[in-house]
Amino acid sequence: MTTAPTPVPTPAATDHSGGAGVSGTASATSPTVPAQRAPGRPTTGRRRLRPRAGGWLATVPLLAFFAISFGLPAVAIAIGAFTASSDAETGAGRFTTDNLTASVQGAYWTALLSSVKLSALTALLGTLIGLPIAQAVVTSRYKAVREAVLSASGVLANFGGLPLAFAFVATLGNAGELTKLLHLTDHGWSLYSFTGLTVVYLYFLVPLMVLSITPALDGLRVQWREAAHNNRATTLQYWRHVALPILFPSLLGGFVLLFGSAFAAYATAAAMVGATVPLISRSIADALSGNVLVGQGNLALALSLDMIVVAALVMAVYLPLQRRSARWLS
């Protein structure tokens, strides 16, 4: 009795899409079913791109510039502030805290408080005045007005020093044109006072605020205003409950910028008021030049360190709020 031949299995069809082969009969009647991949392998055929390990090298020039321009001077100031002056008769170069102690006492403490007061007041006024001006520029239908105001703000924000002092002396000084025309002296006006210096600082701080807050105002979406109006909110309610909470970190950032500009200003105040209004920048110049006492160079570094601490405290308040505002304006 003969044995039936064993049937030869039909060879599997090749799947060019990466799946496992199926029988020739099945491939003709049903779509190809891809095989399951081993766990741990990527689900896509392409390898996921990773950033190059040396990509951070592109930031080396910026970091080097920052370290040379800001890092080295800051370290030198910190070291000098805690070192006895080389002009001293004894103990030159030794560690001491006398410089910092002297920088927050007497006339130096008065100058520091006066600088903080002047900077805070002018920054606040500059913020309050610059915001509506910037809003008017952003909402203006005339492109030429926007470009003209922003261009003028860019010029005026960098106009300071001796030219600015001379311009105000010739205009609002004791013998200035407007002073004589409006008889301002009879009303108690004096340019060479704290109030006069405040007016002068606003001349370049208000344009600086316009430049700094305009991008944030551009970030306010029209849909937010429309949604507020659809819910019967007035313009005042929209600004109080929607716009100002979103703009508050940007406004605070502009305030910090104005505060720093006023806090570090020197030439304008030195040319106008001299020692009439005590300022920390003026005290540093006197200590370096020896106008008051000889051998106070390291005391000037201590005063500079006080300025850095004040600026750092203001920035510490600003940075967390700026991150919160970025989520809305991005």
mmCIF file of C-alpha atoms in Angstrom:
data_model
loop_
_atom_site.group_PDB
_atom_site.id
_atom_site.type_symbol
_atom_site.label_atom_id
_atom_site.label_comp_id
_atom_site.label_asym_id
_atom_site.label_seq_id
_atom_site.Cartn_x
_atom_site.Cartn_y
_atom_site.Cartn_z
ATOM 1 C CA MET A 1 0.000 0.000 0.000
ATOM 2 C CA THR A 2 1.479 3.272 -1.123
ATOM 3 C CA THR A 3 1.769 6.251 1.249
ATOM 4 C CA ALA A 4 0.295 9.598 0.177
ATOM 5 C CA PRO A 5 2.924 12.227 -0.372
ATOM 6 C CA THR A 6 3.299 14.828 2.346
ATOM 7 C CA PRO A 7 1.917 18.199 1.125
ATOM 8 C CA VAL A 8 4.498 20.907 0.724
ATOM 9 C CA PRO A 9 3.512 24.130 2.545
ATOM 10 C CA THR A 10 2.974 27.201 0.426
ATOM 11 C CA PRO A 11 5.861 29.676 0.914
ATOM 12 C CA ALA A 12 4.961 32.830 2.823
ATOM 13 C CA ALA A 13 4.461 36.041 0.940
ATOM 14 C CA THR A 14 7.021 38.719 1.566
ATOM 15 C CA ASP A 15 5.754 41.887 3.265
ATOM 16 C CA HIS A 16 7.793 44.904 2.135
ATOM 17 C CA SER A 17 6.233 47.132 4.756
ATOM 18 C CA GLY A 18 8.160 45.536 7.600
ATOM 19 C CA GLY A 19 5.392 43.134 8.769
ATOM 20 C CA ALA A 20 5.678 39.334 9.135
ATOM 21 C CA GLY A 21 4.855 37.185 6.192
ATOM 22 C CA VAL A 22 1.441 35.499 5.797
ATOM 23 C CA SER A 23 0.355 32.653 3.542
ATOM 24 C CA GLY A 24 -0.178 33.286 -0.117
ATOM 25 C CA THR A 25 -3.857 32.505 0.216
ATOM 26 C CA ALA A 26 -4.349 34.837 3.142
ATOM 27 C CA SER A 27 -2.473 37.698 1.511
ATOM 28 C CA ALA A 28 -4.877 37.638 -1.363
ATOM 29 C CA THR A 29 -7.978 37.934 0.767
ATOM 30 C CA SER A 30 -6.952 40.053 3.809
ATOM 31 C CA PRO A 31 -4.670 43.025 4.435
ATOM 32 C CA THR A 32 -1.228 42.465 5.790
ATOM 33 C CA VAL A 33 -1.099 42.544 9.586
ATOM 34 C CA PRO A 34 2.140 44.042 10.917
ATOM 35 C CA ALA A 35 3.936 42.061 13.530
ATOM 36 C CA GLN A 36 4.254 43.331 17.069
ATOM 37 C CA ARG A 37 7.597 44.913 17.849
ATOM 38 C CA ALA A 38 9.682 43.866 20.753
ATOM 39 C CA PRO A 39 9.132 45.991 23.836
ATOM 40 C CA GLY A 40 11.583 48.777 24.361
ATOM 41 C CA ARG A 41 12.109 49.545 20.686
ATOM 42 C CA PRO A 42 10.990 52.849 19.138
ATOM 43 C CA THR A 43 7.585 52.799 17.490
ATOM 44 C CA THR A 44 8.762 54.774 14.480
ATOM 45 C CA GLY A 45 11.144 53.696 11.812
ATOM 46 C CA ARG A 46 13.257 56.851 12.139
ATOM 47 C CA ARG A 47 15.605 57.425 15.013
ATOM 48 C CA ARG A 48 14.618 60.325 17.222
ATOM 49 C CA LEU A 49 16.959 63.262 16.799
ATOM 50 C CA ARG A 50 18.836 64.417 19.871
ATOM 51 C CA PRO A 51 20.535 67.748 20.386
ATOM 52 C CA ARG A 52 24.229 67.631 19.860
ATOM 53 C CA ALA A 53 26.292 67.370 22.980
ATOM 54 C CA GLY A 54 28.389 70.357 21.940
ATOM 55 C CA GLY A 55 25.453 72.688 21.282
ATOM 56 C CA TRP A 56 26.157 74.577 24.490
ATOM 57 C CA LEU A 57 29.450 75.736 22.992
ATOM 58 C CA ALA A 58 27.512 78.370 21.056
ATOM 59 C CA THR A 59 26.835 80.190 24.329
ATOM 60 C CA VAL A 60 30.499 80.328 25.343
ATOM 61 C CA PRO A 61 31.175 83.746 23.710
ATOM 62 C CA LEU A 62 28.145 85.278 25.457
ATOM 63 C CA LEU A 63 29.076 83.743 28.797
ATOM 64 C CA ALA A 64 32.663 84.900 28.403
ATOM 65 C CA PHE A 65 31.548 88.443 27.593
ATOM 66 C CA PHE A 66 29.198 88.434 30.586
ATOM 67 C CA ALA A 67 31.933 87.112 32.893
ATOM 68 C CA ILE A 68 34.446 89.727 31.748
ATOM 69 C CA SER A 69 32.064 92.685 31.621
ATOM 70 C CA PHE A 70 29.999 91.962 34.734
ATOM 71 C CA GLY A 71 31.519 89.101 36.652
ATOM 72 C CA LEU A 72 35.039 90.447 37.117
ATOM 73 C CA PRO A 73 33.918 93.958 38.162
ATOM 74 C CA ALA A 74 31.407 92.478 40.608
ATOM 75 C CA VAL A 75 34.063 90.253 42.156
ATOM 76 C CA ALA A 76 36.488 93.181 42.366
ATOM 77 C CA ILE A 77 33.844 95.329 44.055
ATOM 78 C CA ALA A 78 33.011 92.591 46.567
ATOM 79 C CA ILE A 79 36.672 91.984 47.407
ATOM 80 C CA GLY A 80 37.478 95.674 47.702
ATOM 81 C CA ALA A 81 34.437 96.335 49.887
ATOM 82 C CA PHE A 82 35.751 93.873 52.487
ATOM 83 C CA THR A 83 39.368 95.006 52.264
ATOM 84 C CA ALA A 84 41.069 97.834 54.112
ATOM 85 C CA SER A 85 42.112 100.698 51.855
ATOM 86 C CA SER A 86 45.641 100.601 50.488
ATOM 87 C CA ASP A 87 45.955 104.290 51.381
ATOM 88 C CA ALA A 88 45.519 103.540 55.064
ATOM 89 C CA GLU A 89 48.554 103.885 57.242
ATOM 90 C CA THR A 90 48.220 100.494 58.940
ATOM 91 C CA GLY A 91 46.508 97.222 58.088
ATOM 92 C CA ALA A 92 46.317 97.871 54.347
ATOM 93 C CA GLY A 93 44.879 94.938 52.428
ATOM 94 C CA ARG A 94 43.454 93.092 55.447
ATOM 95 C CA PHE A 95 39.875 91.826 55.686
ATOM 96 C CA THR A 96 37.483 94.263 57.329
ATOM 97 C CA THR A 97 33.829 95.146 57.521
ATOM 98 C CA ASP A 98 34.442 98.784 58.387
ATOM 99 C CA ASN A 99 33.749 99.913 54.829
ATOM 100 C CA LEU A 100 30.275 98.373 54.764
ATOM 101 C CA THR A 101 29.547 99.675 58.239
ATOM 102 C CA ALA A 102 30.513 103.210 57.236
ATOM 103 C CA SER A 103 28.512 102.987 53.997
ATOM 104 C CA VAL A 104 25.230 102.657 55.914
ATOM 105 C CA GLN A 105 25.878 105.403 58.428
ATOM 106 C CA GLY A 106 25.776 109.165 58.503
ATOM 107 C CA ALA A 107 25.840 111.091 55.232
ATOM 108 C CA TYR A 108 26.306 107.942 53.145
ATOM 109 C CA TRP A 109 23.127 106.386 54.522
ATOM 110 C CA THR A 110 21.276 109.633 53.846
ATOM 111 C CA ALA A 111 22.554 109.621 50.262
ATOM 112 C CA LEU A 112 21.475 105.994 49.777
ATOM 113 C CA LEU A 113 17.962 106.682 51.081
ATOM 114 C CA SER A 114 17.704 109.813 48.957
ATOM 115 C CA SER A 115 18.712 107.884 45.837
ATOM 116 C CA VAL A 116 16.198 105.132 46.562
ATOM 117 C CA LYS A 117 13.465 107.698 47.184
ATOM 118 C CA LEU A 118 14.249 109.654 44.012
ATOM 119 C CA SER A 119 14.504 106.508 41.887
ATOM 120 C CA ALA A 120 11.293 104.988 43.244
ATOM 121 C CA LEU A 121 9.328 108.220 42.816
ATOM 122 C CA THR A 122 10.512 108.923 39.279
ATOM 123 C CA ALA A 123 10.053 105.270 38.269
ATOM 124 C CA LEU A 124 6.493 105.269 39.616
ATOM 125 C CA LEU A 125 5.611 108.536 37.879
ATOM 126 C CA GLY A 126 7.271 107.366 34.676
ATOM 127 C CA THR A 127 5.226 104.144 34.763
ATOM 128 C CA LEU A 128 1.938 105.956 35.384
ATOM 129 C CA ILE A 129 2.596 108.525 32.654
ATOM 130 C CA GLY A 130 4.143 106.180 30.122
ATOM 131 C CA LEU A 131 1.371 103.556 30.209
ATOM 132 C CA PRO A 132 -1.465 105.711 28.784
ATOM 133 C CA ILE A 133 0.908 107.204 26.211
ATOM 134 C CA ALA A 134 1.924 103.736 25.059
ATOM 135 C CA GLN A 135 -1.723 102.612 24.982
ATOM 136 C CA ALA A 136 -2.612 105.591 22.803
ATOM 137 C CA VAL A 137 0.236 104.703 20.457
ATOM 138 C CA VAL A 138 -0.762 101.031 20.232
ATOM 139 C CA THR A 139 -4.446 101.768 19.551
ATOM 140 C CA SER A 140 -3.765 104.566 17.085
ATOM 141 C CA ARG A 141 -5.082 103.996 13.579
ATOM 142 C CA TYR A 142 -2.252 106.014 12.068
ATOM 143 C CA LYS A 143 0.953 104.100 11.537
ATOM 144 C CA ALA A 144 2.920 107.312 11.134
ATOM 145 C CA VAL A 145 1.962 108.424 14.661
ATOM 146 C CA ARG A 146 3.163 105.126 16.125
ATOM 147 C CA GLU A 147 6.462 105.252 14.291
ATOM 148 C CA ALA A 148 7.034 108.905 15.155
ATOM 149 C CA VAL A 149 6.331 108.436 18.869
ATOM 150 C CA LEU A 150 8.457 105.303 19.158
ATOM 151 C CA SER A 151 11.322 106.900 17.251
ATOM 152 C CA ALA A 152 11.189 109.999 19.440
ATOM 153 C CA SER A 153 11.047 107.813 22.548
ATOM 154 C CA GLY A 154 14.146 105.960 21.427
ATOM 155 C CA VAL A 155 16.024 109.242 21.080
ATOM 156 C CA LEU A 156 14.781 110.869 24.284
ATOM 157 C CA ALA A 157 15.359 107.743 26.373
ATOM 158 C CA ASN A 158 19.084 108.037 25.601
ATOM 159 C CA PHE A 159 19.263 111.807 26.007
ATOM 160 C CA GLY A 160 20.888 112.573 29.318
ATOM 161 C CA GLY A 161 24.024 113.791 30.988
ATOM 162 C CA LEU A 162 25.365 117.297 30.540
ATOM 163 C CA PRO A 163 23.277 118.177 27.430
ATOM 164 C CA LEU A 164 20.066 117.407 29.308
ATOM 165 C CA ALA A 165 21.186 119.413 32.324
ATOM 166 C CA PHE A 166 22.083 122.402 30.142
ATOM 167 C CA ALA A 167 18.736 122.226 28.321
ATOM 168 C CA PHE A 168 16.777 122.355 31.570
ATOM 169 C CA VAL A 169 18.973 125.052 33.090
ATOM 170 C CA ALA A 170 18.373 127.223 30.031
ATOM 171 C CA THR A 171 14.644 126.507 30.126
ATOM 172 C CA LEU A 172 13.612 126.087 33.758
ATOM 173 C CA GLY A 173 16.626 127.402 35.653
ATOM 174 C CA ASN A 174 16.602 130.537 37.771
ATOM 175 C CA ALA A 175 17.128 132.627 34.627
ATOM 176 C CA GLY A 176 15.452 130.201 32.229
ATOM 177 C CA GLU A 177 13.064 131.289 29.536
ATOM 178 C CA LEU A 178 9.983 129.538 30.931
ATOM 179 C CA THR A 179 10.893 130.550 34.472
ATOM 180 C CA LYS A 180 10.861 134.228 33.551
ATOM 181 C CA LEU A 181 7.862 133.929 31.248
ATOM 182 C CA LEU A 182 5.633 132.154 33.776
ATOM 183 C CA HIS A 183 7.169 133.758 36.878
ATOM 184 C CA LEU A 184 7.809 130.313 38.363
ATOM 185 C CA THR A 185 10.213 131.649 40.949
ATOM 186 C CA ASP A 186 7.403 133.602 42.576
ATOM 187 C CA HIS A 187 5.528 130.334 43.054
ATOM 188 C CA GLY A 188 8.435 128.634 44.821
ATOM 189 C CA TRP A 189 9.846 126.740 41.842
ATOM 190 C CA SER A 190 13.513 125.752 41.932
ATOM 191 C CA LEU A 191 15.165 123.488 39.406
ATOM 192 C CA TYR A 192 18.075 122.829 41.749
ATOM 193 C CA SER A 193 16.035 120.814 44.240
ATOM 194 C CA PHE A 194 14.594 117.328 44.694
ATOM 195 C CA THR A 195 11.439 118.337 42.816
ATOM 196 C CA GLY A 196 13.392 119.873 39.948
ATOM 197 C CA LEU A 197 15.582 116.783 39.641
ATOM 198 C CA THR A 198 12.447 114.632 39.537
ATOM 199 C CA VAL A 199 11.114 116.624 36.578
ATOM 200 C CA VAL A 200 14.424 116.286 34.763
ATOM 201 C CA TYR A 201 14.559 112.520 35.282
ATOM 202 C CA LEU A 202 11.043 112.113 33.916
ATOM 203 C CA TYR A 203 12.253 113.618 30.645
ATOM 204 C CA PHE A 204 14.102 110.402 29.756
ATOM 205 C CA LEU A 205 12.258 107.900 31.963
ATOM 206 C CA VAL A 206 8.806 108.371 30.407
ATOM 207 C CA PRO A 207 10.067 107.614 26.854
ATOM 208 C CA LEU A 208 11.919 104.607 28.241
ATOM 209 C CA MET A 209 8.676 103.330 29.753
ATOM 210 C CA VAL A 210 6.851 103.792 26.449
ATOM 211 C CA LEU A 211 9.455 101.653 24.707
ATOM 212 C CA SER A 212 9.411 98.922 27.349
ATOM 213 C CA ILE A 213 5.623 98.544 27.770
ATOM 214 C CA THR A 214 4.585 98.785 24.105
ATOM 215 C CA PRO A 215 5.389 95.107 23.288
ATOM 216 C CA ALA A 216 3.309 93.970 26.264
ATOM 217 C CA LEU A 217 0.360 96.087 25.134
ATOM 218 C CA ASP A 218 0.679 94.570 21.672
ATOM 219 C CA GLY A 219 0.333 91.161 23.320
ATOM 220 C CA LEU A 220 -3.141 91.896 24.674
ATOM 221 C CA ARG A 221 -5.543 89.955 22.485
ATOM 222 C CA VAL A 222 -8.576 91.600 20.947
ATOM 223 C CA GLN A 223 -10.699 88.577 21.908
ATOM 224 C CA TRP A 224 -10.241 89.385 25.595
ATOM 225 C CA ARG A 225 -11.684 92.866 25.161
ATOM 226 C CA GLU A 226 -14.527 91.550 23.017
ATOM 227 C CA ALA A 227 -15.348 88.858 25.565
ATOM 228 C CA ALA A 228 -15.424 91.463 28.332
ATOM 229 C CA HIS A 229 -17.737 93.709 26.324
ATOM 230 C CA ASN A 230 -20.003 90.769 25.476
ATOM 231 C CA ASN A 231 -20.378 90.185 29.199
ATOM 232 C CA ARG A 232 -21.389 93.849 29.630
ATOM 233 C CA ALA A 233 -18.111 94.890 31.215
ATOM 234 C CA THR A 234 -17.161 98.530 30.950
ATOM 235 C CA THR A 235 -13.764 99.708 29.767
ATOM 236 C CA LEU A 236 -12.750 100.419 33.357
ATOM 237 C CA GLN A 237 -13.790 96.923 34.443
ATOM 238 C CA TYR A 238 -11.869 95.396 31.549
ATOM 239 C CA TRP A 239 -8.693 97.191 32.555
ATOM 240 C CA ARG A 240 -9.182 96.460 36.227
ATOM 241 C CA HIS A 241 -9.992 92.742 36.009
ATOM 242 C CA VAL A 242 -8.341 91.630 32.742
ATOM 243 C CA ALA A 243 -5.706 93.916 31.260
ATOM 244 C CA LEU A 244 -3.932 95.242 34.353
ATOM 245 C CA PRO A 245 -3.546 91.824 36.069
ATOM 246 C CA ILE A 246 -1.929 90.498 32.883
ATOM 247 C CA LEU A 247 0.199 93.602 32.387
ATOM 248 C CA PHE A 248 1.208 93.921 36.037
ATOM 249 C CA PRO A 249 4.445 91.879 35.715
ATOM 250 C CA SER A 250 5.402 93.853 32.605
ATOM 251 C CA LEU A 251 4.592 97.104 34.375
ATOM 252 C CA LEU A 252 6.717 96.010 37.296
ATOM 253 C CA GLY A 253 9.489 95.135 34.869
ATOM 254 C CA GLY A 254 9.287 98.601 33.369
ATOM 255 C CA PHE A 255 9.327 100.046 36.871
ATOM 256 C CA VAL A 256 12.493 98.072 37.642
ATOM 257 C CA LEU A 257 14.111 99.306 34.434
ATOM 258 C CA LEU A 258 13.243 102.912 35.230
ATOM 259 C CA PHE A 259 14.368 102.483 38.820
ATOM 260 C CA GLY A 260 17.745 101.180 37.699
ATOM 261 C CA SER A 261 18.221 103.969 35.177
ATOM 262 C CA ALA A 262 17.428 106.660 37.742
ATOM 263 C CA PHE A 263 19.421 104.917 40.475
ATOM 264 C CA ALA A 264 22.583 104.812 38.362
ATOM 265 C CA ALA A 265 22.260 108.286 36.799
ATOM 266 C CA TYR A 266 25.142 110.570 37.715
ATOM 267 C CA ALA A 267 26.136 113.233 35.178
ATOM 268 C CA THR A 268 22.779 115.041 35.023
ATOM 269 C CA ALA A 269 22.410 115.303 38.786
ATOM 270 C CA ALA A 270 26.065 116.233 39.288
ATOM 271 C CA ALA A 271 25.835 119.072 36.762
ATOM 272 C CA MET A 272 22.535 120.414 38.081
ATOM 273 C CA VAL A 273 22.307 120.064 41.829
ATOM 274 C CA GLY A 274 25.822 119.093 42.898
ATOM 275 C CA ALA A 275 25.718 118.358 46.628
ATOM 276 C CA THR A 276 22.338 120.056 47.159
ATOM 277 C CA VAL A 277 20.513 116.738 46.765
ATOM 278 C CA PRO A 278 22.549 113.896 48.336
ATOM 279 C CA LEU A 279 22.796 110.902 45.999
ATOM 280 C CA ILE A 280 24.693 107.647 46.311
ATOM 281 C CA SER A 281 26.279 108.024 42.868
ATOM 282 C CA ARG A 282 27.594 111.432 43.852
ATOM 283 C CA SER A 283 28.961 110.023 47.121
ATOM 284 C CA ILE A 284 30.828 107.308 45.215
ATOM 285 C CA ALA A 285 32.417 109.922 42.949
ATOM 286 C CA ASP A 286 33.471 112.022 45.948
ATOM 287 C CA ALA A 287 34.983 108.995 47.700
ATOM 288 C CA LEU A 288 36.942 107.962 44.597
ATOM 289 C CA SER A 289 38.247 111.448 43.891
ATOM 290 C CA GLY A 290 39.011 112.242 47.518
ATOM 291 C CA ASN A 291 36.918 115.418 47.576
ATOM 292 C CA VAL A 292 35.821 114.761 51.175
ATOM 293 C CA LEU A 293 38.398 112.406 52.678
ATOM 294 C CA VAL A 294 41.596 110.934 51.254
ATOM 295 C CA GLY A 295 42.003 107.161 51.070
ATOM 296 C CA GLN A 296 38.317 106.246 50.783
ATOM 297 C CA GLY A 297 38.556 104.200 47.575
ATOM 298 C CA ASN A 298 37.396 100.980 49.206
ATOM 299 C CA LEU A 299 34.549 102.844 50.875
ATOM 300 C CA ALA A 300 33.378 103.772 47.386
ATOM 301 C CA LEU A 301 33.422 100.061 46.515
ATOM 302 C CA ALA A 302 31.280 99.382 49.574
ATOM 303 C CA LEU A 303 28.807 102.014 48.418
ATOM 304 C CA SER A 304 28.762 100.359 44.998
ATOM 305 C CA LEU A 305 28.053 97.026 46.655
ATOM 306 C CA ASP A 306 25.106 98.640 48.424
ATOM 307 C CA MET A 307 23.746 99.711 45.044
ATOM 308 C CA ILE A 308 24.131 96.160 43.700
ATOM 309 C CA VAL A 309 22.249 94.759 46.697
ATOM 310 C CA VAL A 310 19.378 97.216 46.194
ATOM 311 C CA ALA A 311 19.153 96.344 42.487
ATOM 312 C CA ALA A 312 19.238 92.606 43.278
ATOM 313 C CA LEU A 313 16.389 92.938 45.760
ATOM 314 C CA VAL A 314 14.245 94.736 43.200
ATOM 315 C CA MET A 315 14.989 92.106 40.540
ATOM 316 C CA ALA A 316 14.122 89.308 42.976
ATOM 317 C CA VAL A 317 10.583 90.674 43.131
ATOM 318 C CA TYR A 318 10.310 91.140 39.371
ATOM 319 C CA LEU A 319 11.489 87.775 37.984
ATOM 320 C CA PRO A 320 8.753 85.500 39.446
ATOM 321 C CA LEU A 321 6.024 87.831 38.224
ATOM 322 C CA GLN A 322 7.587 88.024 34.762
ATOM 323 C CA ARG A 323 7.309 84.241 34.366
ATOM 324 C CA ARG A 324 3.633 84.436 35.271
ATOM 325 C CA SER A 325 2.973 87.152 32.698
ATOM 326 C CA ALA A 326 4.793 85.246 29.956
ATOM 327 C CA ARG A 327 2.186 82.452 30.084
ATOM 328 C CA TRP A 328 -0.550 84.925 29.075
ATOM 329 C CA LEU A 329 1.308 87.091 26.574
ATOM 330 C CA SER A 330 3.066 84.253 24.755
#
